[in-house]
Coordinates of C-alpha atoms and ligand atoms in Angstrom, one line a residue:
X9 CA 0.0 0.0 0.0
X10 CA 1.1 3.5 -0.7
X11 CA 0.9 6.0 2.1
X12 CA 1.0 9.5 0.7
X13 CA 1.9 12.7 2.5
X14 CA 2.4 16.4 1.9
X15 CA 5.2 18.4 3.5
X16 CA 4.3 22.0 4.0
X17 CA 6.9 24.6 5.2
X18 CA 9.1 21.6 4.4
X19 CA 12.5 23.1 5.3
X20 CA 15.1 20.3 5.0
X21 CA 12.4 17.7 5.4
X22 CA 12.4 16.7 9.1
X23 CA 8.8 15.5 8.7
X24 CA 9.7 13.7 5.5
X25 CA 12.4 11.7 7.3
X26 CA 10.1 11.0 10.2
X27 CA 7.3 9.7 7.9
X28 CA 9.5 7.4 6.0
X29 CA 11.0 6.0 9.2
X30 CA 7.6 5.6 10.8
X31 CA 5.6 4.2 7.9
X32 CA 7.8 2.4 5.5
X33 CA 7.6 -1.4 5.8
X34 CA 7.4 -4.6 3.8
X35 CA 3.7 -3.8 3.2
X36 CA 3.8 0.0 2.9
X37 CA 5.6 2.5 0.8
X38 CA 5.6 6.1 1.9
X39 CA 5.5 8.7 -0.8
X40 CA 5.7 12.5 -0.6
X41 CA 3.3 13.9 -3.2
X42 CA 4.0 17.6 -2.5
X43 CA 6.5 19.7 -0.7
X44 CA 6.2 23.5 -0.2
X45 CA 9.0 25.9 0.8
X46 CA 10.2 29.3 -0.3
X47 CA 13.8 29.2 1.0
X48 CA 16.1 28.3 -1.9
X49 CA 18.8 26.7 0.2
X50 CA 16.4 24.5 2.1
X51 CA 14.9 23.5 -1.3
X52 CA 18.3 22.5 -2.5
X53 CA 18.8 20.2 0.4
X54 CA 15.3 18.8 -0.1
X55 CA 16.0 18.1 -3.7
X56 CA 19.3 16.4 -2.9
X57 CA 17.9 14.2 -0.2
X58 CA 14.4 13.3 -1.4
X59 CA 14.6 13.7 -5.1
X60 CA 11.9 16.4 -5.5
X61 CA 13.1 19.0 -8.0
X62 CA 13.5 22.3 -6.3
X63 CA 11.5 24.2 -9.0
X64 CA 8.5 21.9 -8.1
X65 CA 8.7 23.1 -4.5
X66 CA 6.7 26.3 -4.3
X67 CA 5.3 29.0 -2.1
X68 CA 2.2 27.6 -0.4
X69 CA 0.2 30.7 -1.3
X70 CA 0.7 29.9 -4.9
X71 CA -0.5 26.3 -4.8
X72 CA -4.2 25.8 -5.6
X73 CA -5.9 23.2 -3.5
X74 CA -7.1 21.5 -6.7
X75 CA -3.5 21.0 -7.8
X76 CA -2.6 19.1 -4.7
X77 CA -2.7 15.3 -5.0
X78 CA -4.8 13.3 -2.6
X79 CA -2.8 12.3 0.5
X80 CA -3.2 10.5 3.9
X81 CA -1.0 12.8 6.0
X82 CA -0.5 16.6 6.0
X83 CA 2.5 17.8 7.9
X84 CA 3.3 21.5 8.7
X85 CA 5.7 23.2 11.0
X86 CA 4.4 26.6 10.2
X87 CA 5.5 30.1 11.2
X88 CA 3.6 31.6 14.1
X89 CA 1.5 34.7 13.3
X90 CA -1.2 36.8 15.0
X91 CA -4.8 36.5 13.7
X92 CA -5.6 40.1 13.9
X93 CA -9.2 39.7 12.8
X94 CA -10.0 36.9 15.3
X95 CA -13.2 37.5 17.2
X96 CA -15.3 38.9 14.4
X97 CA -17.2 35.6 14.2
X98 CA -17.3 35.3 10.5
X99 CA -16.4 31.7 10.6
X100 CA -12.9 30.7 11.4
X101 CA -11.7 30.4 7.9
X102 CA -12.5 34.1 7.3
X103 CA -11.0 35.2 10.5
X104 CA -7.6 33.7 9.6
X105 CA -7.5 34.7 6.0
X106 CA -4.1 36.0 5.0
X107 CA -2.1 34.0 7.5
X108 CA -0.1 30.9 6.8
X109 CA -2.3 28.8 9.0
X110 CA -5.1 29.7 6.7
X111 CA -3.2 27.9 3.9
X112 CA -3.1 24.7 6.0
X113 CA -6.8 25.1 6.9
X114 CA -7.9 25.5 3.3
X115 CA -6.0 22.4 2.2
X116 CA -7.6 20.4 5.1
X117 CA -11.0 21.7 4.0
X118 CA -10.6 20.8 0.3
X119 CA -8.5 17.7 0.5
X120 CA -9.6 16.1 3.8
X121 CA -6.5 14.0 4.5
X122 CA -7.1 11.4 7.3
X123 CA -4.3 12.7 9.5
X124 CA -2.3 15.8 10.2
X125 CA 0.5 16.9 12.4
X126 CA 1.2 20.6 13.0
X127 CA 4.3 21.8 14.9
X128 CA 5.3 25.1 16.4
X129 CA 7.3 26.8 19.1
X130 CA 6.0 26.3 22.6
X131 CA 5.1 30.0 22.8
X132 CA 2.3 29.4 20.3
X133 CA 0.2 28.1 23.2
X134 CA 0.3 31.5 25.0
X135 CA 0.6 33.7 21.9
X136 CA -1.8 36.7 22.0
X137 CA -3.1 35.6 25.4
X138 CA -4.0 32.1 24.1
X139 CA -6.2 33.5 21.4
X140 CA -4.1 32.2 18.5
X141 CA -4.1 28.7 19.8
X142 CA -7.8 28.6 20.4
X143 CA -8.5 30.0 16.9
X144 CA -6.4 27.1 15.6
X145 CA -8.2 24.5 17.6
X146 CA -11.6 25.8 16.8
X147 CA -10.8 26.0 13.1
X148 CA -9.6 22.4 13.1
X149 CA -12.7 21.3 14.9
X150 CA -14.9 23.2 12.4
X151 CA -13.1 21.4 9.6
X152 CA -14.1 18.0 11.0
X153 CA -11.0 16.9 12.9
X154 CA -10.5 15.4 16.3
X155 CA -7.4 16.3 18.3
X156 CA -5.9 15.4 21.7
X157 CA -7.6 16.8 24.9
X158 CA -4.4 18.2 26.3
X159 CA -2.0 20.5 24.6
X160 CA 1.0 18.4 23.6
X161 CA 4.2 20.3 24.6
X162 CA 7.1 17.8 24.1
X163 CA 10.8 18.2 24.5
X164 CA 13.3 16.1 22.5
X165 CA 14.5 14.8 25.9
X166 CA 11.3 12.8 26.1
X167 CA 12.7 10.3 23.5
X168 CA 16.1 10.3 25.1
X169 CA 17.8 13.0 23.0
X170 CA 20.1 15.2 25.1
X171 CA 18.5 18.4 23.8
X172 CA 16.0 20.6 25.7
X173 CA 13.7 21.5 22.9
X174 CA 10.1 22.1 23.8
X175 CA 7.7 22.3 20.9
X176 CA 3.9 22.2 20.7
X177 CA 2.4 19.5 18.4
X178 CA -1.2 19.4 17.2
X179 CA -2.4 16.0 16.1
X180 CA -5.5 15.7 14.0
X181 CA -7.5 12.8 12.7
X182 CA -10.7 13.0 10.5
X183 CA -13.6 12.6 12.9
X184 CA -15.1 9.7 10.9
X185 CA -12.1 7.6 11.9
X186 CA -12.4 8.3 15.7
X187 CA -14.9 6.9 18.0
X188 CA -14.1 9.1 21.0
X189 CA -14.3 12.8 21.7
X190 CA -10.5 13.2 21.8
X191 CA -7.5 11.3 20.5
X192 CA -5.5 9.1 22.8
X193 CA -2.5 10.9 24.3
X194 CA 0.7 9.6 22.7
X195 CA 3.2 8.0 25.0
X196 CA 6.7 8.6 23.8
X197 CA 9.6 6.2 24.5
X198 CA 13.3 6.6 24.9
X199 CA 15.3 5.2 22.0
X200 CA 18.4 3.2 21.7
X201 CA 21.0 5.0 23.9
X202 CA 23.8 4.2 21.5
X203 CA 22.3 6.7 19.0
X204 CA 22.2 9.3 21.7
X205 CA 25.9 9.6 21.8
X206 CA 26.1 12.9 20.2
X207 CA 29.9 13.6 20.1
X208 CA 31.9 12.0 17.4
X209 CA 35.5 11.0 17.8
X210 CA 36.4 12.4 14.4
X211 CA 35.6 15.9 13.2
X212 CA 36.9 18.3 10.6
X213 CA 39.7 20.7 11.7
X214 CA 37.5 23.7 10.9
X215 CA 35.5 23.0 14.0
X216 CA 38.5 23.6 16.3
X217 CA 38.3 26.8 18.3
X218 CA 41.2 28.9 17.0
X219 CA 40.5 32.4 18.4
X220 CA 43.4 32.9 20.8
X221 CA 41.6 35.6 22.8
X222 CA 38.6 33.4 23.5
X223 CA 40.8 30.5 24.4
X224 CA 42.7 32.7 26.9
X225 CA 39.4 33.9 28.4
X226 CA 38.1 30.3 28.7
X227 CA 41.3 29.2 30.4
X228 CA 41.2 32.1 32.8
X229 CA 37.6 31.4 33.8
X230 CA 38.4 27.7 34.2
X231 CA 41.1 28.6 36.7
X232 CA 38.8 31.1 38.5
X233 CA 36.1 28.4 38.8
X234 CA 38.5 25.9 40.4
X235 CA 40.1 28.2 42.9
X236 CA 37.3 30.4 44.1
X237 CA 35.8 29.9 47.5
X238 CA 32.0 30.2 47.6
X239 CA 29.6 30.9 50.4
X240 CA 28.1 27.8 52.1
X241 CA 28.9 25.7 49.0
X242 CA 26.6 27.7 46.9
X243 CA 26.8 27.8 43.1
X244 CA 28.8 30.6 41.5
X245 CA 26.6 33.7 40.7
X246 CA 26.9 35.2 37.2
X247 CA 30.2 37.2 37.3
X248 CA 30.9 40.4 35.4
X249 CA 34.5 41.3 36.1
X250 CA 34.1 45.1 36.0
X251 CA 31.2 45.1 38.5
X252 CA 32.8 42.5 40.7
X253 CA 36.0 44.5 41.2
X254 CA 34.3 47.8 41.6
X255 CA 36.0 49.9 44.3
X256 CA 34.4 49.3 47.7
X257 CA 33.6 53.0 48.2
X258 CA 31.4 53.0 45.0
X259 CA 29.3 50.0 46.1
X260 CA 26.8 51.9 48.2
X261 CA 25.9 54.3 45.5
X262 CA 25.6 51.5 42.9
X263 CA 22.8 49.9 45.0
X264 CA 20.6 53.0 45.0
X265 CA 17.4 52.8 43.1
X266 CA 18.0 49.4 41.5
X267 CA 15.7 46.4 41.3
X268 CA 15.9 43.7 44.0
X269 CA 17.2 41.0 41.7
X270 CA 20.0 43.2 40.5
X271 CA 20.8 44.2 44.1
X272 CA 21.1 40.5 45.0
X273 CA 23.2 39.9 42.0
X274 CA 25.7 42.6 42.9
X275 CA 25.8 41.6 46.6
X276 CA 26.5 38.0 45.6
X277 CA 29.3 39.0 43.3
X278 CA 30.9 41.3 45.9
X279 CA 30.7 38.5 48.4
X280 CA 32.7 36.3 46.0
X281 CA 35.3 39.1 45.6
X282 CA 35.6 39.9 49.3
X283 CA 36.2 36.2 50.1
X284 CA 38.8 35.7 47.3
X285 CA 40.3 39.2 46.9
X286 CA 43.9 38.1 47.1
X287 CA 43.4 35.3 44.5
X288 CA 41.2 37.4 42.1
X289 CA 43.6 40.4 42.1
X290 CA 46.6 38.1 41.3
X291 CA 44.6 36.1 38.8
X292 CA 43.3 39.1 36.9
X293 CA 46.8 40.5 36.6
X294 CA 48.3 37.3 35.2
X295 CA 45.5 36.9 32.7
X296 CA 45.1 40.6 32.0
X297 CA 41.4 40.3 32.5
X298 CA 40.8 44.0 32.3
X299 CA 41.9 43.8 28.6
X300 CA 39.3 41.2 27.7
X301 CA 36.6 42.1 25.3
X302 CA 33.3 43.0 27.1
X303 CA 31.6 39.6 26.6
X304 CA 34.7 37.7 27.7
X305 CA 34.6 39.6 31.0
X306 CA 31.3 38.0 31.8
X307 CA 31.1 34.4 33.1
X308 CA 27.9 32.4 33.8
X309 CA 28.3 29.0 35.4
X310 CA 25.2 26.8 35.0
X311 CA 26.9 23.5 35.0
X312 CA 26.3 22.4 38.6
X313 CA 27.4 23.1 42.1
X314 CA 29.6 20.1 42.4
X315 CA 31.4 20.5 39.1
X316 CA 34.3 22.9 39.1
X317 CA 35.8 21.7 35.9
X318 CA 35.1 24.0 32.9
X319 CA 36.2 21.2 30.6
X320 CA 33.2 19.1 31.8
X321 CA 30.8 21.7 30.5
X322 CA 29.4 22.9 27.2
X323 CA 30.2 26.5 26.4
X324 CA 27.9 29.0 24.7
X325 CA 29.6 32.1 23.5
X326 CA 26.8 34.6 23.8
X327 CA 26.9 38.3 23.0
X328 CA 26.3 38.8 26.7
X329 CA 29.1 36.6 28.0
X330 CA 30.6 33.1 28.3
X331 CA 27.9 30.7 29.5
X332 CA 28.6 27.1 30.6
X333 CA 25.9 24.5 30.7
X334 CA 25.9 20.9 31.9
X335 CA 27.3 18.5 29.4
X336 CA 24.4 16.1 29.4
X337 CA 21.9 18.4 27.7
X338 CA 22.3 20.8 24.8
X339 CA 20.2 24.0 24.7
X340 CA 17.4 24.3 22.1
X341 CA 18.9 24.7 18.7
X342 CA 17.1 27.9 17.7
X343 CA 18.2 28.6 14.2
X344 CA 21.4 28.2 16.0
X345 CA 24.0 31.0 15.8
X346 CA 25.8 30.4 19.0
X347 CA 27.2 27.0 18.2
X348 CA 28.1 25.2 21.4
X349 CA 31.7 24.5 22.2
X350 CA 32.8 21.2 23.7
X351 CA 36.2 20.1 25.1
X352 CA 38.1 17.4 23.3
X353 CA 40.0 15.6 26.0
X354 CA 42.1 13.6 23.7
X355 CA 43.7 16.6 21.9
X356 CA 43.1 18.9 24.8
X357 CA 41.3 21.7 22.9
X358 CA 37.9 23.3 22.5
X359 CA 35.9 22.8 19.4
X360 CA 32.5 23.6 18.0
X361 CA 29.9 21.0 17.6
X362 CA 30.0 19.8 14.1
X363 CA 27.1 20.0 11.7
X364 CA 26.8 16.2 11.9
X365 CA 26.5 16.4 15.7
X366 CA 23.9 19.1 15.5
X367 CA 22.0 16.9 13.0
X368 CA 22.2 14.1 15.5
X369 CA 20.6 16.4 18.1
X370 CA 17.7 16.6 15.7
X371 CA 17.8 12.8 15.1
X372 CA 18.5 13.2 11.4
X373 CA 20.8 10.2 11.5
X374 CA 19.7 6.8 12.7
X375 CA 21.1 3.3 12.3
X376 CA 17.7 2.1 11.2
X377 CA 17.7 4.7 8.4
X378 CA 19.3 3.4 5.2
X379 CA 18.8 6.7 3.5
X380 CA 21.6 8.8 4.9
X381 CA 21.0 12.5 5.2
X382 CA 23.3 14.9 3.4
X383 CA 23.4 18.4 5.0
X384 CA 23.9 21.8 3.2
X385 CA 27.6 22.0 4.1
X386 CA 28.2 18.6 2.6
X387 CA 26.4 19.5 -0.6
X388 CA 28.1 22.9 -0.9
X389 CA 31.5 22.0 0.6
X390 CA 33.8 24.9 -0.1
X391 CA 36.2 24.2 2.6
X392 CA 35.1 27.2 4.7
X393 CA 33.0 27.6 7.8
X394 CA 30.5 29.7 5.8
X395 CA 28.2 27.0 4.6
X396 CA 28.1 25.5 8.1
X397 CA 26.1 28.5 9.4
X398 CA 23.4 27.7 6.9
X399 CA 23.4 24.0 8.0
X400 CA 23.2 24.9 11.7
X401 CA 20.3 27.3 10.9
X402 CA 18.5 24.7 8.9
X403 CA 18.8 22.0 11.6
X404 CA 17.8 24.6 14.2
X405 CA 14.6 25.4 12.2
X406 CA 13.7 21.8 11.7
X407 CA 12.0 19.3 14.0
X408 CA 13.4 16.4 16.1
X409 CA 12.8 13.5 13.7
X410 CA 12.5 10.9 16.4
X411 CA 9.7 12.8 18.3
X412 CA 7.7 13.2 15.1
X413 CA 8.3 9.6 14.0
X414 CA 6.8 8.4 17.3
X415 CA 3.8 10.8 16.8
X416 CA 3.2 9.5 13.3
X417 CA 3.4 5.9 14.6
X418 CA 0.9 6.8 17.3
X419 CA -1.7 8.1 14.7
X420 CA -1.1 5.2 12.3
X421 CA -1.2 2.4 14.9
X422 CA -4.4 3.8 16.6
X423 CA -6.4 5.2 13.7
X424 CA -4.8 4.1 10.4
X425 CA -4.2 0.4 10.3
X426 CA -7.1 -1.5 8.8
Ligands
LIG3 C1 10.0 26.3 11.1 S1 10.5 26.1 9.5 C2 9.9 24.4 9.2 C3 11.1 23.5 9.0 C4 10.7 22.1 8.6 N1 9.7 21.5 9.4 C5 12.0 21.2 8.6 O1 11.9 20.0 9.0 O2 13.0 21.6 8.3 C6 9.3 27.0 8.6 C7 9.6 27.1 7.1 O3 8.5 27.7 6.4 C8 9.0 28.3 5.3 N2 8.0 29.2 4.7 C9 7.7 30.5 5.1 N3 6.7 31.0 4.4 C10 6.4 30.0 3.4 C11 5.4 30.0 2.3 N4 4.7 31.0 2.1 N5 5.4 28.9 1.6 C12 6.2 27.8 1.9 N6 7.1 27.8 2.9 C13 7.2 28.9 3.7 C14 10.3 29.0 5.8 O4 11.2 29.2 4.7 C15 10.8 27.9 6.7 O5 11.8 27.1 6.2

């Protein structure tokens, strides 16, 4: 049997991968009958990996419903927009006209696929005081679909992937296929932990951190972290070197008229300074901390009270400072620009997460998947770091394939199999 799907806002095809993994079997063949996207670079990746010519992948606004082949599943990770007309009670389709969600709704109305999965940032749930989400749910209901009772906010950690990435998913099944008022709540399982090993032993040299200034700053803060004595074994507060070392006589004035949280922050920092003055003065001289760039003077340790080894953390170089997180969970890849740094113990150096590793955080590579994914940097390899930014961004915009695979399986097992 052929199971057909359409991939709207298709990006680099996270849904495509998930559908093939979830539904392909000896009996079933999964076929993408339409992909829609406007970003040329994402289309290139789509063509390369899934064989759909990029000139056939169009803007959803330009595709007539009558041109869309029949399909079983509709997938869409759509951009979040405000429904400014909502509330006029013209019928939901009229209220949302002009938005990208409207494009999904009109296809559901005309084509009536049996299943759909929509994905969005968690914030969609509270967007515009919850109005956006309720317009979406009401529209879906009006179009004859049943969805889950509870809002499904799922992090990739739920399937065992070490990435905190919360997304909202809306599952829909045509009401004729469902005997109950709501769909069963999907229960996600953790997958093979071998696949969850994100860091690769081999990586290209371009991922090695080579900026001497940053390396010096990281080493200095690493030493600071090890030597500093904290109050009652508390965790280290965020440190900004300039404020921490402010002359004592200026402190009182600095506290006037500021918010409580900021007061606490300054007092905590000064407490650290006063307890460790001798060490900090010497340390800052040796490392010439006063000459660091602004962001390198700021240090945020969020990798645990017990851990005092910077090499056991993941570093995010933010505009606002050097932030260290625990090494067992990566932050959400949001169209990632601050690519995390990890420490390579074998060669004793810091390096950026490779594009392959970022793809692993989105479960694009799996031992069960015989169609290997080729990312943008690999298609466009020009030996520089330039194309990597596009790949990081594309993975960051995508979905976690494993989470969506399990959601598709849930729909198919419960409402699809005859
Ligand atoms: C959040 S991303 C979805 C990524 C996708 N789920 C994946 O697996 O890579 C949203 C995508 O919608 C695309 N988009 C925005 N407006 C569009 C339109 N009018 N028609 C088709 N795609 C559009 C953007 O270029 C972007 O790649």
